[in-house]
Tab-separated table of C-alpha atoms in Angstrom:
chain	number	residue	atom	x	y	z
A	1	UNK	CA	105.699	74.190	100.266
A	2	UNK	CA	103.136	76.178	98.821
A	3	UNK	CA	100.321	78.662	99.335
A	4	UNK	CA	97.624	80.567	97.842
A	5	UNK	CA	98.808	83.880	96.263
A	6	UNK	CA	96.647	87.269	96.839
A	7	UNK	CA	94.506	86.728	93.471
A	8	UNK	CA	93.625	83.578	95.080
A	9	UNK	CA	92.805	84.525	98.283
A	10	UNK	CA	91.130	87.453	97.126
A	11	UNK	CA	88.679	84.984	94.912
A	12	UNK	CA	88.022	82.750	97.901
A	13	UNK	CA	86.997	85.875	99.839
A	14	UNK	CA	84.969	87.199	97.196
A	15	UNK	CA	83.012	84.153	96.960
A	16	UNK	CA	79.603	84.918	94.941
A	17	UNK	CA	79.794	88.252	95.593
A	18	UNK	CA	82.570	89.182	93.511
A	19	UNK	CA	80.493	91.541	91.293
A	20	UNK	CA	79.945	93.929	94.435
A	21	UNK	CA	81.889	97.087	94.299
A	22	UNK	CA	84.617	96.631	97.007
A	23	UNK	CA	85.476	92.680	96.267
A	24	UNK	CA	85.579	93.614	92.642
A	25	UNK	CA	87.992	96.036	92.832
A	26	UNK	CA	90.289	93.758	94.797
A	27	UNK	CA	90.073	91.144	92.194
A	28	UNK	CA	90.558	93.689	89.256
A	29	UNK	CA	93.693	95.098	91.341
A	30	UNK	CA	95.644	92.425	90.545
A	31	UNK	CA	98.611	92.759	88.103
A	32	UNK	CA	98.249	90.023	85.996
A	33	UNK	CA	94.601	90.838	85.611
A	34	UNK	CA	95.390	94.242	84.569
A	35	UNK	CA	97.983	92.970	82.000
A	36	UNK	CA	95.204	91.110	80.368
A	37	UNK	CA	92.824	94.039	80.131
A	38	UNK	CA	95.943	96.327	78.795
A	39	UNK	CA	96.959	93.840	76.218
A	40	UNK	CA	93.607	93.101	75.072
A	41	UNK	CA	92.254	96.958	74.990
A	42	UNK	CA	95.482	99.193	74.723
A	43	UNK	CA	97.118	99.255	71.531
A	44	UNK	CA	100.358	100.033	73.245
A	45	UNK	CA	100.761	96.778	74.648
A	46	UNK	CA	98.908	94.627	71.985
A	47	UNK	CA	102.202	93.211	71.076
A	48	UNK	CA	103.508	92.473	74.571
A	49	UNK	CA	103.641	89.173	76.405
A	50	UNK	CA	101.018	89.456	79.395
A	51	UNK	CA	103.830	88.615	81.992
A	52	UNK	CA	106.033	91.020	80.742
A	53	UNK	CA	103.405	93.893	81.335
A	54	UNK	CA	102.567	92.866	84.710
A	55	UNK	CA	106.051	92.798	85.855
A	56	UNK	CA	107.480	95.340	83.922
A	57	UNK	CA	105.210	98.028	82.745
A	58	UNK	CA	102.884	98.451	85.723
A	59	UNK	CA	103.764	101.346	88.499
A	60	UNK	CA	102.145	102.097	91.696
A	61	UNK	CA	101.774	101.928	95.324
A	62	UNK	CA	98.687	100.307	96.834
A	63	UNK	CA	95.718	101.956	96.931
A	64	UNK	CA	92.111	101.415	95.674
A	65	UNK	CA	89.629	104.210	95.971
A	66	UNK	CA	89.825	105.290	99.403
A	67	UNK	CA	90.326	101.999	100.754
A	68	UNK	CA	93.532	99.897	101.099
A	69	UNK	CA	93.547	96.708	99.214
A	70	UNK	CA	94.708	94.120	101.500
A	71	UNK	CA	96.029	96.096	104.439
A	72	UNK	CA	97.920	93.080	105.708
A	73	UNK	CA	99.531	92.473	102.353
A	74	UNK	CA	99.975	95.988	100.958
A	75	UNK	CA	103.708	95.676	99.894
A	76	UNK	CA	103.154	92.659	98.044
A	77	UNK	CA	103.950	93.354	94.223
A	78	UNK	CA	101.028	91.092	93.146
A	79	UNK	CA	98.612	93.576	93.991
A	80	UNK	CA	98.599	96.721	92.085
A	81	UNK	CA	96.826	99.746	92.968
A	82	UNK	CA	98.290	103.281	91.461
A	83	UNK	CA	98.520	107.281	92.432
A	84	UNK	CA	96.143	108.812	94.709
A	85	UNK	CA	92.497	107.998	93.483
A	86	UNK	CA	91.172	111.468	94.419
A	87	UNK	CA	90.870	114.025	91.933
A	88	UNK	CA	89.658	117.385	93.518
A	89	UNK	CA	89.058	120.632	92.136
A	90	UNK	CA	87.414	123.597	93.756
A	91	UNK	CA	85.018	124.407	90.938
A	92	UNK	CA	84.260	120.885	89.670
A	93	UNK	CA	84.171	118.929	93.150
A	94	UNK	CA	85.622	115.548	93.999
A	95	UNK	CA	85.422	112.317	92.069
A	96	UNK	CA	86.991	109.133	93.387
A	97	UNK	CA	88.468	106.170	90.486
A	98	UNK	CA	87.884	103.089	91.507
A	99	UNK	CA	91.429	102.009	90.459
A	100	UNK	CA	93.969	104.386	88.880
A	101	UNK	CA	97.639	104.014	87.927
A	102	UNK	CA	100.843	104.769	85.865
A	103	UNK	CA	102.007	102.452	83.238
A	104	UNK	CA	104.719	102.589	80.780
A	105	UNK	CA	105.997	101.417	77.177
A	106	UNK	CA	108.943	101.854	75.150
A	107	UNK	CA	108.056	103.549	71.827
A	108	UNK	CA	110.612	103.604	68.833
A	109	UNK	CA	112.200	106.722	70.222
A	110	UNK	CA	111.319	107.103	73.904
A	111	UNK	CA	109.535	106.006	76.768
A	112	UNK	CA	105.925	106.890	77.182
A	113	UNK	CA	103.817	107.021	80.382
A	114	UNK	CA	100.124	106.517	80.452
A	115	UNK	CA	97.502	107.488	83.182
A	116	UNK	CA	95.117	104.105	83.317
A	117	UNK	CA	91.829	104.420	85.177
A	118	UNK	CA	89.799	101.164	85.760
A	119	UNK	CA	86.047	101.415	86.434
A	120	UNK	CA	83.420	98.552	87.595
A	121	UNK	CA	79.933	99.220	86.441
A	122	UNK	CA	76.953	97.092	87.638
A	123	UNK	CA	74.516	99.564	86.084
A	124	UNK	CA	74.613	100.178	82.651
A	125	UNK	CA	71.821	102.766	82.540
A	126	UNK	CA	72.810	104.887	86.029
A	127	UNK	CA	70.693	108.153	84.619
A	128	UNK	CA	73.058	108.884	81.970
A	129	UNK	CA	75.246	107.389	79.107
A	130	UNK	CA	78.624	105.498	80.562
A	131	UNK	CA	80.650	106.614	77.894
A	132	UNK	CA	80.067	110.284	78.831
A	133	UNK	CA	81.171	109.684	82.446
A	134	UNK	CA	84.276	107.727	80.934
A	135	UNK	CA	85.236	110.650	78.688
A	136	UNK	CA	84.482	113.300	81.558
A	137	UNK	CA	87.242	111.184	83.489
A	138	UNK	CA	89.705	111.162	80.961
A	139	UNK	CA	89.322	114.948	81.023
A	140	UNK	CA	89.910	115.436	84.557
A	141	UNK	CA	92.688	112.900	84.195
A	142	UNK	CA	94.549	115.248	81.328
A	143	UNK	CA	93.735	118.383	83.301
A	144	UNK	CA	95.226	116.858	86.597
A	145	UNK	CA	98.438	116.356	85.467
A	146	UNK	CA	98.852	120.582	85.157
A	147	UNK	CA	101.163	121.247	87.614
A	148	UNK	CA	102.430	117.765	88.265
A	149	UNK	CA	103.300	116.328	84.819
A	150	UNK	CA	103.740	119.679	83.480
A	151	UNK	CA	103.334	123.582	84.004
A	152	UNK	CA	102.988	126.828	82.351
A	153	UNK	CA	103.016	126.235	78.510
A	154	UNK	CA	105.067	122.791	78.452
A	155	UNK	CA	101.610	120.743	76.914
A	156	UNK	CA	103.998	118.484	75.383
A	157	UNK	CA	104.430	116.990	78.404
A	158	UNK	CA	100.962	115.840	79.199
A	159	UNK	CA	100.428	112.086	79.200
A	160	UNK	CA	98.021	110.042	77.297
A	161	UNK	CA	94.979	108.676	79.425
A	162	UNK	CA	92.720	105.529	79.591
A	163	UNK	CA	89.267	105.053	81.291
A	164	UNK	CA	88.353	101.832	81.114
A	165	UNK	CA	84.889	100.651	82.124
A	166	UNK	CA	84.017	96.983	82.797
A	167	UNK	CA	80.195	96.696	82.706
A	168	UNK	CA	78.557	93.596	84.373
A	169	UNK	CA	75.088	94.076	83.354
A	170	UNK	CA	74.957	95.301	80.041
A	171	UNK	CA	72.043	95.196	77.730
A	172	UNK	CA	71.718	92.380	75.488
A	173	UNK	CA	73.171	94.158	72.441
A	174	UNK	CA	76.180	94.876	74.144
A	175	UNK	CA	77.204	91.712	75.417
A	176	UNK	CA	80.579	90.186	74.896
A	177	UNK	CA	81.717	93.862	73.288
A	178	UNK	CA	84.723	95.698	73.640
A	179	UNK	CA	84.634	99.109	72.200
A	180	UNK	CA	87.146	101.913	71.989
A	181	UNK	CA	86.444	105.825	71.715
A	182	UNK	CA	89.472	107.829	70.978
A	183	UNK	CA	90.270	110.879	68.882
A	184	UNK	CA	91.266	110.710	65.330
A	185	UNK	CA	92.770	113.076	62.561
A	186	UNK	CA	90.223	114.099	59.948
A	187	UNK	CA	91.299	116.035	56.954
A	188	UNK	CA	88.368	118.494	55.981
A	189	UNK	CA	90.270	120.560	53.464
A	190	UNK	CA	93.997	119.371	52.428
A	191	UNK	CA	96.340	116.412	53.160
A	192	UNK	CA	98.054	116.920	56.229
A	193	UNK	CA	99.223	114.813	58.854
A	194	UNK	CA	100.013	115.289	62.726
A	195	UNK	CA	102.259	112.983	64.552
A	196	UNK	CA	99.332	110.782	66.665
A	197	UNK	CA	101.304	111.601	69.990
A	198	UNK	CA	100.198	115.266	69.816
A	199	UNK	CA	96.788	114.498	69.392
A	200	UNK	CA	96.025	110.994	70.896
A	201	UNK	CA	95.755	112.094	74.468
A	202	UNK	CA	92.578	110.351	75.771
A	203	UNK	CA	90.432	106.654	75.176
A	204	UNK	CA	87.596	105.548	77.012
A	205	UNK	CA	86.855	101.801	76.618
A	206	UNK	CA	83.801	100.071	77.607
A	207	UNK	CA	83.974	95.898	78.265
A	208	UNK	CA	80.427	94.694	78.477
A	209	UNK	CA	80.491	91.357	79.735
A	210	UNK	CA	78.009	88.270	78.897
A	211	UNK	CA	75.746	86.179	81.516
A	212	UNK	CA	75.920	82.632	82.122
A	213	UNK	CA	73.546	82.028	79.229
A	214	UNK	CA	75.922	83.918	76.706
A	215	UNK	CA	79.598	82.964	77.981
A	216	UNK	CA	82.471	84.457	75.865
A	217	UNK	CA	84.498	81.637	74.380
A	218	UNK	CA	88.050	82.748	75.261
A	219	UNK	CA	90.170	86.053	75.880
A	220	UNK	CA	89.632	88.823	78.313
A	221	UNK	CA	85.876	88.690	78.023
A	222	UNK	CA	85.804	85.352	79.103
A	223	UNK	CA	88.734	85.864	81.698
A	224	UNK	CA	86.560	88.787	83.562
A	225	UNK	CA	83.346	86.878	83.047
A	226	UNK	CA	84.818	84.191	85.096
A	227	UNK	CA	86.676	86.248	87.565
A	228	UNK	CA	83.833	88.309	88.274
A	229	UNK	CA	80.759	85.995	88.024
A	230	UNK	CA	78.382	85.770	90.946
A	231	UNK	CA	77.379	81.992	90.149
A	232	UNK	CA	80.559	80.238	89.514
A	233	UNK	CA	82.300	78.650	92.640
A	234	UNK	CA	85.860	79.875	93.902
A	235	UNK	CA	87.635	76.745	93.009
A	236	UNK	CA	85.817	76.860	89.544
A	237	UNK	CA	87.094	80.005	89.023
A	238	UNK	CA	90.729	79.184	90.154
A	239	UNK	CA	90.953	76.208	87.884
A	240	UNK	CA	89.693	77.969	85.235
A	241	UNK	CA	92.089	80.719	85.753
A	242	UNK	CA	95.150	78.301	85.754
A	243	UNK	CA	93.900	76.026	82.848
A	244	UNK	CA	92.767	78.620	80.121
A	245	UNK	CA	94.805	81.774	81.120
A	246	UNK	CA	98.126	80.447	82.762
A	247	UNK	CA	97.196	82.661	85.957
A	248	UNK	CA	98.790	80.978	88.805
A	249	UNK	CA	97.236	80.667	92.001
A	250	UNK	CA	100.212	79.326	94.219
A	251	UNK	CA	103.717	80.765	94.893
A	252	UNK	CA	106.377	79.162	96.627
A	253	UNK	CA	107.280	80.142	100.234
A	254	UNK	CA	110.636	78.415	99.948
A	255	UNK	CA	112.869	82.008	100.545
A	256	UNK	CA	109.760	82.927	103.120
A	257	UNK	CA	110.001	79.968	104.964
A	258	UNK	CA	114.011	80.475	105.059
A	259	UNK	CA	113.374	83.979	105.985
A	260	UNK	CA	111.152	82.773	108.901
A	261	UNK	CA	113.634	80.446	110.415
A	262	UNK	CA	116.572	82.554	110.249
A	263	UNK	CA	114.430	85.504	112.450
A	264	UNK	CA	113.072	82.861	114.665
A	265	UNK	CA	116.965	81.631	115.292
A	266	UNK	CA	117.826	85.172	115.710
A	267	UNK	CA	115.287	86.048	118.484
A	268	UNK	CA	117.697	84.874	121.325
A	269	UNK	CA	120.608	86.519	120.150
A	270	UNK	CA	118.427	89.975	119.610
A	271	UNK	CA	117.020	89.141	123.004
A	272	UNK	CA	120.102	89.362	124.731
A	273	UNK	CA	121.172	92.431	123.329
A	274	UNK	CA	117.950	94.661	123.469
A	275	UNK	CA	115.801	92.648	125.698
A	276	UNK	CA	113.595	89.402	125.226
A	277	UNK	CA	110.387	91.340	124.617
A	278	UNK	CA	112.050	93.979	122.605
A	279	UNK	CA	113.944	91.143	120.503
A	280	UNK	CA	110.288	89.326	119.862
A	281	UNK	CA	108.709	92.518	118.962
A	282	UNK	CA	111.710	92.954	116.346
A	283	UNK	CA	111.057	89.572	115.191
A	284	UNK	CA	107.218	90.053	114.562
A	285	UNK	CA	107.709	93.199	112.711
A	286	UNK	CA	110.452	91.968	110.558
A	287	UNK	CA	107.922	88.909	109.762
A	288	UNK	CA	104.916	91.549	108.638
A	289	UNK	CA	107.500	93.584	106.553
A	290	UNK	CA	109.134	90.730	104.568
A	291	UNK	CA	106.795	88.125	104.304
A	292	UNK	CA	103.285	90.168	104.443
A	293	UNK	CA	102.267	88.069	107.505
A	294	UNK	CA	99.267	89.752	109.676
A	295	UNK	CA	100.424	90.243	112.874
A	296	UNK	CA	98.499	86.977	114.366
A	297	UNK	CA	100.414	84.956	111.430
A	298	UNK	CA	103.800	86.176	112.696
A	299	UNK	CA	103.432	85.367	116.260
A	300	UNK	CA	102.140	82.093	115.620
A	301	UNK	CA	105.319	81.529	113.167
A	302	UNK	CA	107.311	82.596	115.966
A	303	UNK	CA	105.199	79.935	118.319
A	304	UNK	CA	104.431	82.856	120.875
A	305	UNK	CA	101.773	81.396	123.127
A	306	UNK	CA	98.404	82.784	122.807
A	307	UNK	CA	98.484	83.591	126.709
A	308	UNK	CA	101.027	86.084	125.668
A	309	UNK	CA	99.710	87.557	122.322
A	310	UNK	CA	97.680	89.898	123.529
A	311	UNK	CA	100.774	92.301	125.083
A	312	UNK	CA	102.436	91.897	121.866
A	313	UNK	CA	99.755	93.143	120.260
A	314	UNK	CA	98.977	96.149	122.202
A	315	UNK	CA	102.668	97.107	122.318
A	316	UNK	CA	102.804	96.800	118.346
A	317	UNK	CA	99.953	98.945	118.097
A	318	UNK	CA	101.612	101.817	120.361
A	319	UNK	CA	104.591	101.664	118.037
């Protein structure tokens, strides 16, 4: 038995509005999509397998901007979302990142932890250069580490940051391009070399997608063009992502079905011990937690009559 996973559901829900702000964030927040972006744009992951990045290196709890992604499925590990997306200071005010999360990678000597911010931008000319805003976001992510990642004079503990900007409507000369802006060492007099980890602390990356008339042939540019296209149908998107990028659109439900059956069979026993209603409430909550069901899906799975569902909904909301 199979059902669509979160990414497939989000593609269907977004439809042709996938370049709109909220829908765009939901699609980009999927771990496998982030893994493709990281492998293609971040030097630390260029030799890693996409699946390895998604499963081993991306950290975080579900939270995107100020809106929870898929509230009914927030415990599912397919969807990322990272640390708090608000960054506030008294003098500079508050900025809200689209998506911000931690990622790790092993170097030859130690484990590296990165701060990564991902932004979706429809307007390439919002009144200022996008790259300047990207570099500002990088600076804020570095300064925000004081008091959390390091304190006092422990600047050696500061972590590298990335701000990645995906632009859906760039000018023609920018279409199908990926550009990285970083800090590099330059000897003006003499010939000395500092280890890169002491100065390579920030990078801003601008990903400019094509339009339907200038379609990318392959790689992350094509993936993002397909995913965020406002003209492609959901079915076409899913097919391309499966065929060209080996991104699964289904997940096996044998384990979930087994869990559901066990919970259903346990209702009577729990009911005898705690009272029938309490036992059913327990089972509904268990299905919601272990299978990421909505309240309605859990009650339907337990075959609770529609006429009785309202009373359980009220009780669960009171807890």
